[in-house]
mmCIF file of C-alpha atoms in Angstrom:
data_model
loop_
_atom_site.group_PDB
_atom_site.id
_atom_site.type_symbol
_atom_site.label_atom_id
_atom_site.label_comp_id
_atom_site.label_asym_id
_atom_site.label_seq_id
_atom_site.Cartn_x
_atom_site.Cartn_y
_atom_site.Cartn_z
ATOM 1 C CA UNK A 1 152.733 147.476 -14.542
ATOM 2 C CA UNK A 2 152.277 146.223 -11.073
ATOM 3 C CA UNK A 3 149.439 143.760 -11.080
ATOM 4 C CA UNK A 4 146.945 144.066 -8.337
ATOM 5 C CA UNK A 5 146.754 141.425 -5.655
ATOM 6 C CA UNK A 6 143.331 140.339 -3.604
ATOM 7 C CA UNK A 7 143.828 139.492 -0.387
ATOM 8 C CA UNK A 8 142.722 135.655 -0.503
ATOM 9 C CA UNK A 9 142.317 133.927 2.309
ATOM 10 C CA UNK A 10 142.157 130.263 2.855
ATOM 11 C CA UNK A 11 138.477 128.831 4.514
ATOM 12 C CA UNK A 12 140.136 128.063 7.945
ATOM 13 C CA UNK A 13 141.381 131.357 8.112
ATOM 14 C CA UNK A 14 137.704 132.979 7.578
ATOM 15 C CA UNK A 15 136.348 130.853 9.950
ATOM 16 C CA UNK A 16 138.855 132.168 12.040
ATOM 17 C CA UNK A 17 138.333 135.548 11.309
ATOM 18 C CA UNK A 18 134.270 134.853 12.172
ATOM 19 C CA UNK A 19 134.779 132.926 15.083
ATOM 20 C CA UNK A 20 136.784 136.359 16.542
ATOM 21 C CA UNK A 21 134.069 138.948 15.467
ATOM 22 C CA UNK A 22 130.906 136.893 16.724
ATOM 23 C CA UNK A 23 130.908 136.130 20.694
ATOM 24 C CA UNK A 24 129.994 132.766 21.447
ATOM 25 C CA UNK A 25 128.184 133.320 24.447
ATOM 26 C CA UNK A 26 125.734 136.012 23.043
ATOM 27 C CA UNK A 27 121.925 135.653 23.243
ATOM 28 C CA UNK A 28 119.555 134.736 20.315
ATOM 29 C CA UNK A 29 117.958 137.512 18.989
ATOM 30 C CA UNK A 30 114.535 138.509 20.304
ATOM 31 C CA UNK A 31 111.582 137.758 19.229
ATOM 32 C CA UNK A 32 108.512 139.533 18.731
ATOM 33 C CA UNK A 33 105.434 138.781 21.616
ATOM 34 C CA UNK A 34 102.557 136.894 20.089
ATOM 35 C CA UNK A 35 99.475 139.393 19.166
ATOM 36 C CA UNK A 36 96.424 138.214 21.017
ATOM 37 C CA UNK A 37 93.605 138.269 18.578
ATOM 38 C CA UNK A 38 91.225 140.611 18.943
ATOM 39 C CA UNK A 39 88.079 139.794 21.518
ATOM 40 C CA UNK A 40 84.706 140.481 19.520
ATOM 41 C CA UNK A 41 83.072 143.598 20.682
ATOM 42 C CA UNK A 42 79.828 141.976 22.848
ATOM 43 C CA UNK A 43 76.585 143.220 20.820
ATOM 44 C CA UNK A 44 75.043 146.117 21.983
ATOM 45 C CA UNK A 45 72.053 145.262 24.322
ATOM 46 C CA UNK A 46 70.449 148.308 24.748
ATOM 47 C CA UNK A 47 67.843 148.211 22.108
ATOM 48 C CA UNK A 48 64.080 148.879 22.972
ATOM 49 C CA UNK A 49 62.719 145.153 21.611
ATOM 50 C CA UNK A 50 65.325 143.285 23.931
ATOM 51 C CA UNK A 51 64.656 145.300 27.108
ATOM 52 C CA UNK A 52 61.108 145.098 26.474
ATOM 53 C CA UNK A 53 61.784 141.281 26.195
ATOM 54 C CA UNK A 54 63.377 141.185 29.205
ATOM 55 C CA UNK A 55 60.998 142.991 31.462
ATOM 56 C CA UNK A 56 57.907 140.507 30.157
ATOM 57 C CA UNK A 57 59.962 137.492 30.565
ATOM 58 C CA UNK A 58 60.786 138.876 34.456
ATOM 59 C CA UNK A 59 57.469 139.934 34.856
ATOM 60 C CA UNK A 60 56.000 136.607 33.735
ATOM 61 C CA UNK A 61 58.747 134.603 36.249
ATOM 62 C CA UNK A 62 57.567 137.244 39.179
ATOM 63 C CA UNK A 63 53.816 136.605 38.196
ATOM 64 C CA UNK A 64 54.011 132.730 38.332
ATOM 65 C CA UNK A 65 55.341 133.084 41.933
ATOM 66 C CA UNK A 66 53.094 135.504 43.078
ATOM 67 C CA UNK A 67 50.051 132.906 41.931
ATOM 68 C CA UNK A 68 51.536 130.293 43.508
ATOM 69 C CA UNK A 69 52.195 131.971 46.884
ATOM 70 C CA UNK A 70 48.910 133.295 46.597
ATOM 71 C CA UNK A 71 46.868 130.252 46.544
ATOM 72 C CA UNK A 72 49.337 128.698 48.959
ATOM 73 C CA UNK A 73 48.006 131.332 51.377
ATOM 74 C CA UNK A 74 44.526 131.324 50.958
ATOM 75 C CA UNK A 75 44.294 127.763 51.140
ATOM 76 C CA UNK A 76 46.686 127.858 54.427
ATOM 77 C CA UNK A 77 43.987 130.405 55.817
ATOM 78 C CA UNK A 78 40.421 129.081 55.409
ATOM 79 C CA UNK A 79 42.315 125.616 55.998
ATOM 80 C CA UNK A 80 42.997 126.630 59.332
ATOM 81 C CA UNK A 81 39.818 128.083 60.252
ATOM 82 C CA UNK A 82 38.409 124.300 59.304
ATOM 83 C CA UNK A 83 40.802 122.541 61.389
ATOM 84 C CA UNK A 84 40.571 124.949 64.584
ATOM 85 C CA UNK A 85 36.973 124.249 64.618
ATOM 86 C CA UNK A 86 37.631 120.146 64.032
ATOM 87 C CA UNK A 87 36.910 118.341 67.166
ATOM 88 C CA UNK A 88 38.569 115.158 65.851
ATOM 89 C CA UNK A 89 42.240 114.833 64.713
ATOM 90 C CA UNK A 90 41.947 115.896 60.591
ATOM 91 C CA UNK A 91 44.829 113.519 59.366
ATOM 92 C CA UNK A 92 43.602 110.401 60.745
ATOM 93 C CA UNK A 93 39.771 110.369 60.924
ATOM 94 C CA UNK A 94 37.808 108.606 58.723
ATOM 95 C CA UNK A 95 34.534 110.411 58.775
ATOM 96 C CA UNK A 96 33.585 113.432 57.089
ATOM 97 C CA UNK A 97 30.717 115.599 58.428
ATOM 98 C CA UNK A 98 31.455 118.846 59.514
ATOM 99 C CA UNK A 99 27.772 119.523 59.363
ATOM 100 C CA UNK A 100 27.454 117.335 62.674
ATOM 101 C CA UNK A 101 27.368 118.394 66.509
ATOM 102 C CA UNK A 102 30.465 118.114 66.811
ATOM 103 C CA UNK A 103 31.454 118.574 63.457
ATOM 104 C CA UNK A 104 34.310 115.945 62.278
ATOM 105 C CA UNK A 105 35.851 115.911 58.973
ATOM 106 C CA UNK A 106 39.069 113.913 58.064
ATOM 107 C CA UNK A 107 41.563 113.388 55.020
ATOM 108 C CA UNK A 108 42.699 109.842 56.000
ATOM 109 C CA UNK A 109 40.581 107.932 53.309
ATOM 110 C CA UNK A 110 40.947 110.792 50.670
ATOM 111 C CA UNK A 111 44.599 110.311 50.960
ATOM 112 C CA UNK A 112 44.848 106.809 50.760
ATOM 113 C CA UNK A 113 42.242 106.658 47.937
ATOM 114 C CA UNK A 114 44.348 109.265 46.106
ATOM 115 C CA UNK A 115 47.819 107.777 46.443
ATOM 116 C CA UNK A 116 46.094 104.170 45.930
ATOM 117 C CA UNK A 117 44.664 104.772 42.783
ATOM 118 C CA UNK A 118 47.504 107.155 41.281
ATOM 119 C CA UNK A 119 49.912 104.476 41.784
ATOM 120 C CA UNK A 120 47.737 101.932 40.240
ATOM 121 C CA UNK A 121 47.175 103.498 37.270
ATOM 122 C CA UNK A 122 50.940 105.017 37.175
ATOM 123 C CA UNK A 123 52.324 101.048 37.147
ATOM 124 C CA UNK A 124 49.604 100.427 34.668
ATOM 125 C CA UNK A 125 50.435 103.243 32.214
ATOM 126 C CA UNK A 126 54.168 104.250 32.456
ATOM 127 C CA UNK A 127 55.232 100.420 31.230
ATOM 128 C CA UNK A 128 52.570 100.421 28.400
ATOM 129 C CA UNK A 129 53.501 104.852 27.276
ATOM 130 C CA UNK A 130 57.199 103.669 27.260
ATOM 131 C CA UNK A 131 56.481 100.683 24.691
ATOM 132 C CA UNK A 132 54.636 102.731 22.334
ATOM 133 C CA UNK A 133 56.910 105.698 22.356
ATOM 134 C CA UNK A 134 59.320 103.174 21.897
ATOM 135 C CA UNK A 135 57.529 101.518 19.033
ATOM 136 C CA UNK A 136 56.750 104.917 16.948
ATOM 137 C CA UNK A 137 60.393 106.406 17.664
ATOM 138 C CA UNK A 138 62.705 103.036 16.543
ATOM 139 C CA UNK A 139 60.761 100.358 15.458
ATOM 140 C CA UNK A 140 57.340 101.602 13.039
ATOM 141 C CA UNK A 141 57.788 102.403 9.746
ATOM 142 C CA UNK A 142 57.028 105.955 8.910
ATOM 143 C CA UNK A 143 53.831 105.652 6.738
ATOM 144 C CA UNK A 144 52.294 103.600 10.414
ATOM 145 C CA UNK A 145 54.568 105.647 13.265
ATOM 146 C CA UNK A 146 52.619 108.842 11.966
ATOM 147 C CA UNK A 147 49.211 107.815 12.278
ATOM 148 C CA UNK A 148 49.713 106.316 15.936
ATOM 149 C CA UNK A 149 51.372 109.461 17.096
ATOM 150 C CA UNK A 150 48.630 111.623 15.613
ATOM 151 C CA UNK A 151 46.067 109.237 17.041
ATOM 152 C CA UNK A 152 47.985 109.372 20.965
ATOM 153 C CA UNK A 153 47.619 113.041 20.541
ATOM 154 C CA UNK A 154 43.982 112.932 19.951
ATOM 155 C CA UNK A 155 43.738 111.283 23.131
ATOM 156 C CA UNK A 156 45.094 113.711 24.779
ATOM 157 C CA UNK A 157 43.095 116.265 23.913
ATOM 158 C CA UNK A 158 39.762 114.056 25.062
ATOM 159 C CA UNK A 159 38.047 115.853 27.750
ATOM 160 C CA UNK A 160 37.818 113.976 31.571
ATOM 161 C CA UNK A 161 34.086 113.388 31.492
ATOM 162 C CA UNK A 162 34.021 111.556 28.026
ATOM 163 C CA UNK A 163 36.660 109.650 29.897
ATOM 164 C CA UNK A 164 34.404 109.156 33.619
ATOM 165 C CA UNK A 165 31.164 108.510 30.977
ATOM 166 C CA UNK A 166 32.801 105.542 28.757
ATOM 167 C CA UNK A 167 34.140 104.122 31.978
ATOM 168 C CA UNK A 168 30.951 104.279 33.735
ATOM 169 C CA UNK A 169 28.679 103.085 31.172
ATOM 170 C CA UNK A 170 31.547 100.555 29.442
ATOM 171 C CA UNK A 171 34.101 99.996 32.202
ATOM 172 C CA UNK A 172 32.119 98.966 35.141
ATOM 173 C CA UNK A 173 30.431 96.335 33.717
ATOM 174 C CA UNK A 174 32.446 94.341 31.436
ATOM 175 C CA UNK A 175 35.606 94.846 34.252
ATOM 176 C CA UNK A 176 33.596 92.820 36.750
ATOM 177 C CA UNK A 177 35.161 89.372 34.868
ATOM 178 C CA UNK A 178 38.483 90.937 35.397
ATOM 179 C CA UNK A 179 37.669 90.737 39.132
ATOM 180 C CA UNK A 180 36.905 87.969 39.438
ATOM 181 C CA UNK A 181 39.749 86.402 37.805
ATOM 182 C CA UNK A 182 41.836 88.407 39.763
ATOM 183 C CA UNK A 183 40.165 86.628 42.776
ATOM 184 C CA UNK A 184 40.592 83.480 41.796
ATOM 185 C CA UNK A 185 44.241 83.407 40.783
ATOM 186 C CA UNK A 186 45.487 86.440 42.465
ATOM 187 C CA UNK A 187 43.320 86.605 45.592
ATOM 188 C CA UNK A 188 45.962 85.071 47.862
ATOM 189 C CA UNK A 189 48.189 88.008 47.480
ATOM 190 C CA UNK A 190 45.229 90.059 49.417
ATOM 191 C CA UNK A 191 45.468 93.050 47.619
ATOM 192 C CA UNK A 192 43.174 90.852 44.947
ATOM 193 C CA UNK A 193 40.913 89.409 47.852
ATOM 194 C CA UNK A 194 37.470 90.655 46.390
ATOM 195 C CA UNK A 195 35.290 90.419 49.860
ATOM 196 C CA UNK A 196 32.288 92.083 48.772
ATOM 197 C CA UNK A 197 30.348 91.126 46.086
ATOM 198 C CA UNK A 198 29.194 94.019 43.742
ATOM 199 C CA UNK A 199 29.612 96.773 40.524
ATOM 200 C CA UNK A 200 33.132 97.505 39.900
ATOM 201 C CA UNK A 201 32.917 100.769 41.259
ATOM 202 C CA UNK A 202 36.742 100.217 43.281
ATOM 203 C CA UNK A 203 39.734 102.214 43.328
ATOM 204 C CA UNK A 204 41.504 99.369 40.571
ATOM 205 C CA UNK A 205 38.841 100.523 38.320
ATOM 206 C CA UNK A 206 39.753 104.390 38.615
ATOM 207 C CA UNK A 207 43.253 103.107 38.690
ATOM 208 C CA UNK A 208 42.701 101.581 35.210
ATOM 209 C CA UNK A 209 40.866 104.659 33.941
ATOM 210 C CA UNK A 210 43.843 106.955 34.737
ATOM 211 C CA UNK A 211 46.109 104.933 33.523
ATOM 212 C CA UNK A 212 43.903 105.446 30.120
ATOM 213 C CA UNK A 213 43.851 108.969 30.690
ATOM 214 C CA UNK A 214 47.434 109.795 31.188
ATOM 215 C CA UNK A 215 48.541 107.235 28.944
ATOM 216 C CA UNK A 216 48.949 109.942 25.655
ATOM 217 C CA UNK A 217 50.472 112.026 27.790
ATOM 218 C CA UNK A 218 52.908 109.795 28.665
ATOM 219 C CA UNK A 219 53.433 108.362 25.560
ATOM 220 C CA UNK A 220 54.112 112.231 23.757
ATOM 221 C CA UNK A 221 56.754 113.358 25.892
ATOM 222 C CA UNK A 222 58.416 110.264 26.102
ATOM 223 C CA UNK A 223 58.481 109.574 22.180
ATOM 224 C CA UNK A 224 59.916 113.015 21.337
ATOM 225 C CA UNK A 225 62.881 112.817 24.166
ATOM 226 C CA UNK A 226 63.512 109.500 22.114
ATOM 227 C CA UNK A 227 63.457 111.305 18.931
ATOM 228 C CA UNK A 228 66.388 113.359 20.220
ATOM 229 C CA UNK A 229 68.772 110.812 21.073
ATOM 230 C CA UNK A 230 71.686 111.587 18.981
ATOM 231 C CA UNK A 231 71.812 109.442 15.912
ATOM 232 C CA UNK A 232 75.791 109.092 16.374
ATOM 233 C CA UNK A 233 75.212 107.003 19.479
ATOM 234 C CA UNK A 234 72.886 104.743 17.601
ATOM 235 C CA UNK A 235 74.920 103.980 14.637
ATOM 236 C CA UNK A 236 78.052 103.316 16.557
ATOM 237 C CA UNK A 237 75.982 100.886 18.951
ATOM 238 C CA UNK A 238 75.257 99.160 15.216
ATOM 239 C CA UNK A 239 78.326 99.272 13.357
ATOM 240 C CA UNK A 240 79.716 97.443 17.395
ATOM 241 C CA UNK A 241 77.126 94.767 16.332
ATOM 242 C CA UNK A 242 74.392 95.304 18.733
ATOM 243 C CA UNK A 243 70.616 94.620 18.082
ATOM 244 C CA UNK A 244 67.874 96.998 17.952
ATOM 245 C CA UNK A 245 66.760 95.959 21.472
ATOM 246 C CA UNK A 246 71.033 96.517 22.828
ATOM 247 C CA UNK A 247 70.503 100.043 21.159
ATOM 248 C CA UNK A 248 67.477 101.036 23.231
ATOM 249 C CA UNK A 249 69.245 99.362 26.350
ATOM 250 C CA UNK A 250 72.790 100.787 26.230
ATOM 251 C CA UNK A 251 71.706 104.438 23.783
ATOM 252 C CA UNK A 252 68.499 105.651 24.152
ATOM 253 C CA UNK A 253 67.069 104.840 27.365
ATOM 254 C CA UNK A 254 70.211 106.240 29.173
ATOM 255 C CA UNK A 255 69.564 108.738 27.276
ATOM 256 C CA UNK A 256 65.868 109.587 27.569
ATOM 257 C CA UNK A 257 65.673 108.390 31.562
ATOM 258 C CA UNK A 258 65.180 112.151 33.169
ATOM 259 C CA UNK A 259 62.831 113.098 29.922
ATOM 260 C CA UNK A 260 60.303 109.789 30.884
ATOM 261 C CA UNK A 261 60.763 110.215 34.743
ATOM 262 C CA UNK A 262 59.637 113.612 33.918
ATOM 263 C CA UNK A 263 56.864 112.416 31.696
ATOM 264 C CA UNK A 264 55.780 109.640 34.627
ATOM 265 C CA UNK A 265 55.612 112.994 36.804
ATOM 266 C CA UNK A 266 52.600 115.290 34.551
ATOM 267 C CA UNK A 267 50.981 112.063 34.360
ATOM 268 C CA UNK A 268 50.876 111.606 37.706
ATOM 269 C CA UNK A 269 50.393 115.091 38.817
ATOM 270 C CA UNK A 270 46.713 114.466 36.302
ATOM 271 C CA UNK A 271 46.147 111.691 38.290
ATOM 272 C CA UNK A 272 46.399 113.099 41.866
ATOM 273 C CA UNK A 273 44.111 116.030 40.911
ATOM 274 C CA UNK A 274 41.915 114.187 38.058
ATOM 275 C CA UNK A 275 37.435 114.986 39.557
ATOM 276 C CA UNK A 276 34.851 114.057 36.980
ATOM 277 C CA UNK A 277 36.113 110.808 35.565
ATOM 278 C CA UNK A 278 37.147 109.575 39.142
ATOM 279 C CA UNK A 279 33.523 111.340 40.642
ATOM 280 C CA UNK A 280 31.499 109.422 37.365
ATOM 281 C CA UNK A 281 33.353 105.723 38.182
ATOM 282 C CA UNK A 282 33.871 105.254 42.050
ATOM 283 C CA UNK A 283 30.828 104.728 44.617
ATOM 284 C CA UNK A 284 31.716 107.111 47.404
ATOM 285 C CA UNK A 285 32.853 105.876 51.046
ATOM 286 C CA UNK A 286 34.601 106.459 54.277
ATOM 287 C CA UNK A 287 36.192 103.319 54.689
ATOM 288 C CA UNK A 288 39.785 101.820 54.004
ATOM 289 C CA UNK A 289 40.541 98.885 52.294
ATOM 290 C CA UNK A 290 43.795 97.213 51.256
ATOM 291 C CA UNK A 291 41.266 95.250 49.013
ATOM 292 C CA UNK A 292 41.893 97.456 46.001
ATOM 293 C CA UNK A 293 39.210 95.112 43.976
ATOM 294 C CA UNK A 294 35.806 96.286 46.873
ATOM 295 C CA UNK A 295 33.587 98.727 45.894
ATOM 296 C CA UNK A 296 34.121 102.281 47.421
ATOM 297 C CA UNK A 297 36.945 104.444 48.402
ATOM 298 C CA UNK A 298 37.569 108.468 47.916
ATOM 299 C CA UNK A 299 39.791 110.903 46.429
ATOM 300 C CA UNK A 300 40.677 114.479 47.241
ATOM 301 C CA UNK A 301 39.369 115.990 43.879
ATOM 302 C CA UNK A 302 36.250 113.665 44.627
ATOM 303 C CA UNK A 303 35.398 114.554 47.535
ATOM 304 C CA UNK A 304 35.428 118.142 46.635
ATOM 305 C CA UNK A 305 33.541 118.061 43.443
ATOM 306 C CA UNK A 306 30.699 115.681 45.428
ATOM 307 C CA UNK A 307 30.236 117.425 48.538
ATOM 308 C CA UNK A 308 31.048 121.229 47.904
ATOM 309 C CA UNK A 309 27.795 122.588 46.608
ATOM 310 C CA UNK A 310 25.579 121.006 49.550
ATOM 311 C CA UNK A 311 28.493 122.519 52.023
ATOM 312 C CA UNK A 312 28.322 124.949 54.891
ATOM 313 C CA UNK A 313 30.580 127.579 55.589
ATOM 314 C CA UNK A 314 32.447 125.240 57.397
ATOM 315 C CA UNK A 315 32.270 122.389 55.409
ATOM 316 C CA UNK A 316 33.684 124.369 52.370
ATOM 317 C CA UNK A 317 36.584 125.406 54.751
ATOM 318 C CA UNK A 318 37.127 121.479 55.205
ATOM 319 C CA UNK A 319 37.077 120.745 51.760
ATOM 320 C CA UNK A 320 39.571 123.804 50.935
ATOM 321 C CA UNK A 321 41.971 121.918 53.717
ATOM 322 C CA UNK A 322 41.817 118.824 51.727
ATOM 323 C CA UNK A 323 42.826 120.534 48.668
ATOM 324 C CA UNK A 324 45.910 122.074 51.005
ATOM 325 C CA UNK A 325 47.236 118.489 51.568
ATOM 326 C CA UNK A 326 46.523 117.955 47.437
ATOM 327 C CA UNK A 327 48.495 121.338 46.828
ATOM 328 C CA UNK A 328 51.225 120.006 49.045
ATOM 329 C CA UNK A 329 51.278 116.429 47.606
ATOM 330 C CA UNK A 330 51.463 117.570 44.451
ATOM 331 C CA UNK A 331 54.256 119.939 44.976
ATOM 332 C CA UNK A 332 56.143 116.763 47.169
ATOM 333 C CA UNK A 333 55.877 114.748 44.412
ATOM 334 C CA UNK A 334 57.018 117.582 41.757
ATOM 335 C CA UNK A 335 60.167 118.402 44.024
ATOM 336 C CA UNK A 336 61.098 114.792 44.357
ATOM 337 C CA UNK A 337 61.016 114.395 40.555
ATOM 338 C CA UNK A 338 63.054 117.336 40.201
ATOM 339 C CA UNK A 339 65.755 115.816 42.748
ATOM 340 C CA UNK A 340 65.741 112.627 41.024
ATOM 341 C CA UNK A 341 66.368 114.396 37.457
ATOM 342 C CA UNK A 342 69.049 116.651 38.946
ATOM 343 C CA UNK A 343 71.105 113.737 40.320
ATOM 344 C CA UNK A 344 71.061 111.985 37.422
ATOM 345 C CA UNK A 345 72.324 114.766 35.383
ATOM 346 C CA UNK A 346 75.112 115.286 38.181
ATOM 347 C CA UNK A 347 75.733 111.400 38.237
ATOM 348 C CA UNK A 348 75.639 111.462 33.988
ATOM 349 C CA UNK A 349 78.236 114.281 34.044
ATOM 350 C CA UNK A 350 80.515 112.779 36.629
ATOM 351 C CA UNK A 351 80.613 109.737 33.438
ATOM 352 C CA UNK A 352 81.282 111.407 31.047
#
């Protein structure tokens, strides 16, 4: 019997044999190109509802501008058929008859009457709306931050001549103590200098009653942009060991700065254009005053509301001019809030 040999081979000898049948220099195998997932098929937009949606949400953009263009351009025309026909200059005079021979109507105590008492009551209110919005947002307890927030709303919702009859009938007198102590420990600052001796029909009175009036709204808008400061920011600020008054400072109003500069602004575009309260509270005059605490003065809205039923032709013309240079100071003052909100979104994102 012949017995049957394997062929065994010693390890060195298989490597051997491996190391000759597999080329060292030979590439790795390929592999397979990644599969890019699958984009989402965008939903189909052609349905009635959403281009019916779209077409009234155009529409209602194209509308808006149409309105404003359109009252820019009547105003712009019987404006300048006033002032063609003034025979004095209309930004700086300080009379206002353009029922005379000549007739001579000016804007130069409406505007500074306007702007006066806007600011007034804008440095009055904005301090005092931030504080409460404050107060309800981070510092009353619910069962109390409820009932001031619902009572703020109420006052926004007051109509202007409940406002021009309470400060006519409550304001005027009892702020004529307030004048005088103004006088005597303010008057060398000459803004306080009270010269004339009288009501307190003055522009610091209106300036107090609009600060009143656009105190809720104030005060609304600037306690919900509070409410949406993220609650993250807080609690980190807290668990860092700050205090309640570091977390307003460094968290919420960074935070809500564009939300109350925007607030400040529709309180003071009410102010600029507010008639019956101002027309119930201020005595009527052509006259300028740095003496914000003298009877007298005059505002655009006013001026209108006082004068435009006993108007001419072309005194109606004059007072439609005046409202031009409201229209435009409004707008001014609008555009420069928008600028200032902008750049601090550009200057917040350049931060981050």
């Amino acid at each position: 019997m012949h017995r049957r040999q394997g062929s065994s081979r010693s390890p060195t000898q298989t490597g051997k044999t491996m190391a000759s049948t597999t080329p060292i220099d030979s590439p790795p195998p390929m592999q397979a190109p990644p599969v890019a997932p699958q984009q989402p098929k965008p939903a189909k937009t052609g349905r009635a509802g959403d281009k019916v949606f779209l077409a009234l949400s155009r529409g209602s953009g194209i509308l808006l501008l149409v309105i404003m263009a359109s009252i820019a351009g009547f105003l712009t025309y019987r404006a300048s058929i006033a002032i063609s026909k003034d025979e004095g200059n209309f930004l700086t005079t300080f009379d206002w008859n353009p029922a005379g021979d000549p007739p001579v109507f000016g804007i130069a105590v409406l505007l500074f009457g306007t702007v006066v008492s806007s600011v007034i009551a804008m440095v009055i209110a904005v301090p005092i709306a931030v504080g409460i919005a404050l107060f309800i947002s981070h510092y009353a307890p619910r069962k109390l931050a409820a009932p001031i927030a619902y009572v703020v709303d109420l006052l926004a919702a007051v109509p202007s001549i409940i406002y021009g009859i309470w400060g006519a009938l409550f304001l005027v007198p009892y702020l004529e103590g307030l004048n005088l102590w103004l006088d005597d420990y303010f008057g060398w600052t000459y803004i306080f200098d009270k010269t004339e001796v009288g009501v307190a029909r003055s522009l610091f009175t209106v300036g107090i009653l609009l600060a009143i009036m656009i105190l809720p709204i104030v005060t609304s808008v600037s306690r919900e942009v509070f409410l949406q400061v993220p609650r993250m920011n807080e609690e980190a600020a807290l668990a860092l060991g700050a205090t309640r008054w570091e977390v307003i400072r460094m968290s919420v109003l960074p935070f809500g700065r564009s939300g109350v500069i925007s607030a400040s602004m529709l309180g003071l575009g009410r102010a600029l254009g507010e008639t019956m309260a101002v027309a119930t509270v201020l005595s009527p005059s052509f006259l300028i005053s740095l003496h914000v605490l003298d009877p007298g003065g005059g505002t655009f809205a006013q001026n209108i509301a006082a004068k435009f039923d006993e108007a001419n032709e072309l005194g109606r013309d004059a007072l439609i001019a005046s409202g031009l240079v409201l229209f435009v100071l409004t707008l001014l003052v609008n555009g420069a809030a928008r600028l200032i909100i902008a750049r601090r979104k550009e200057y917040s994102g350049a931060n981050a």
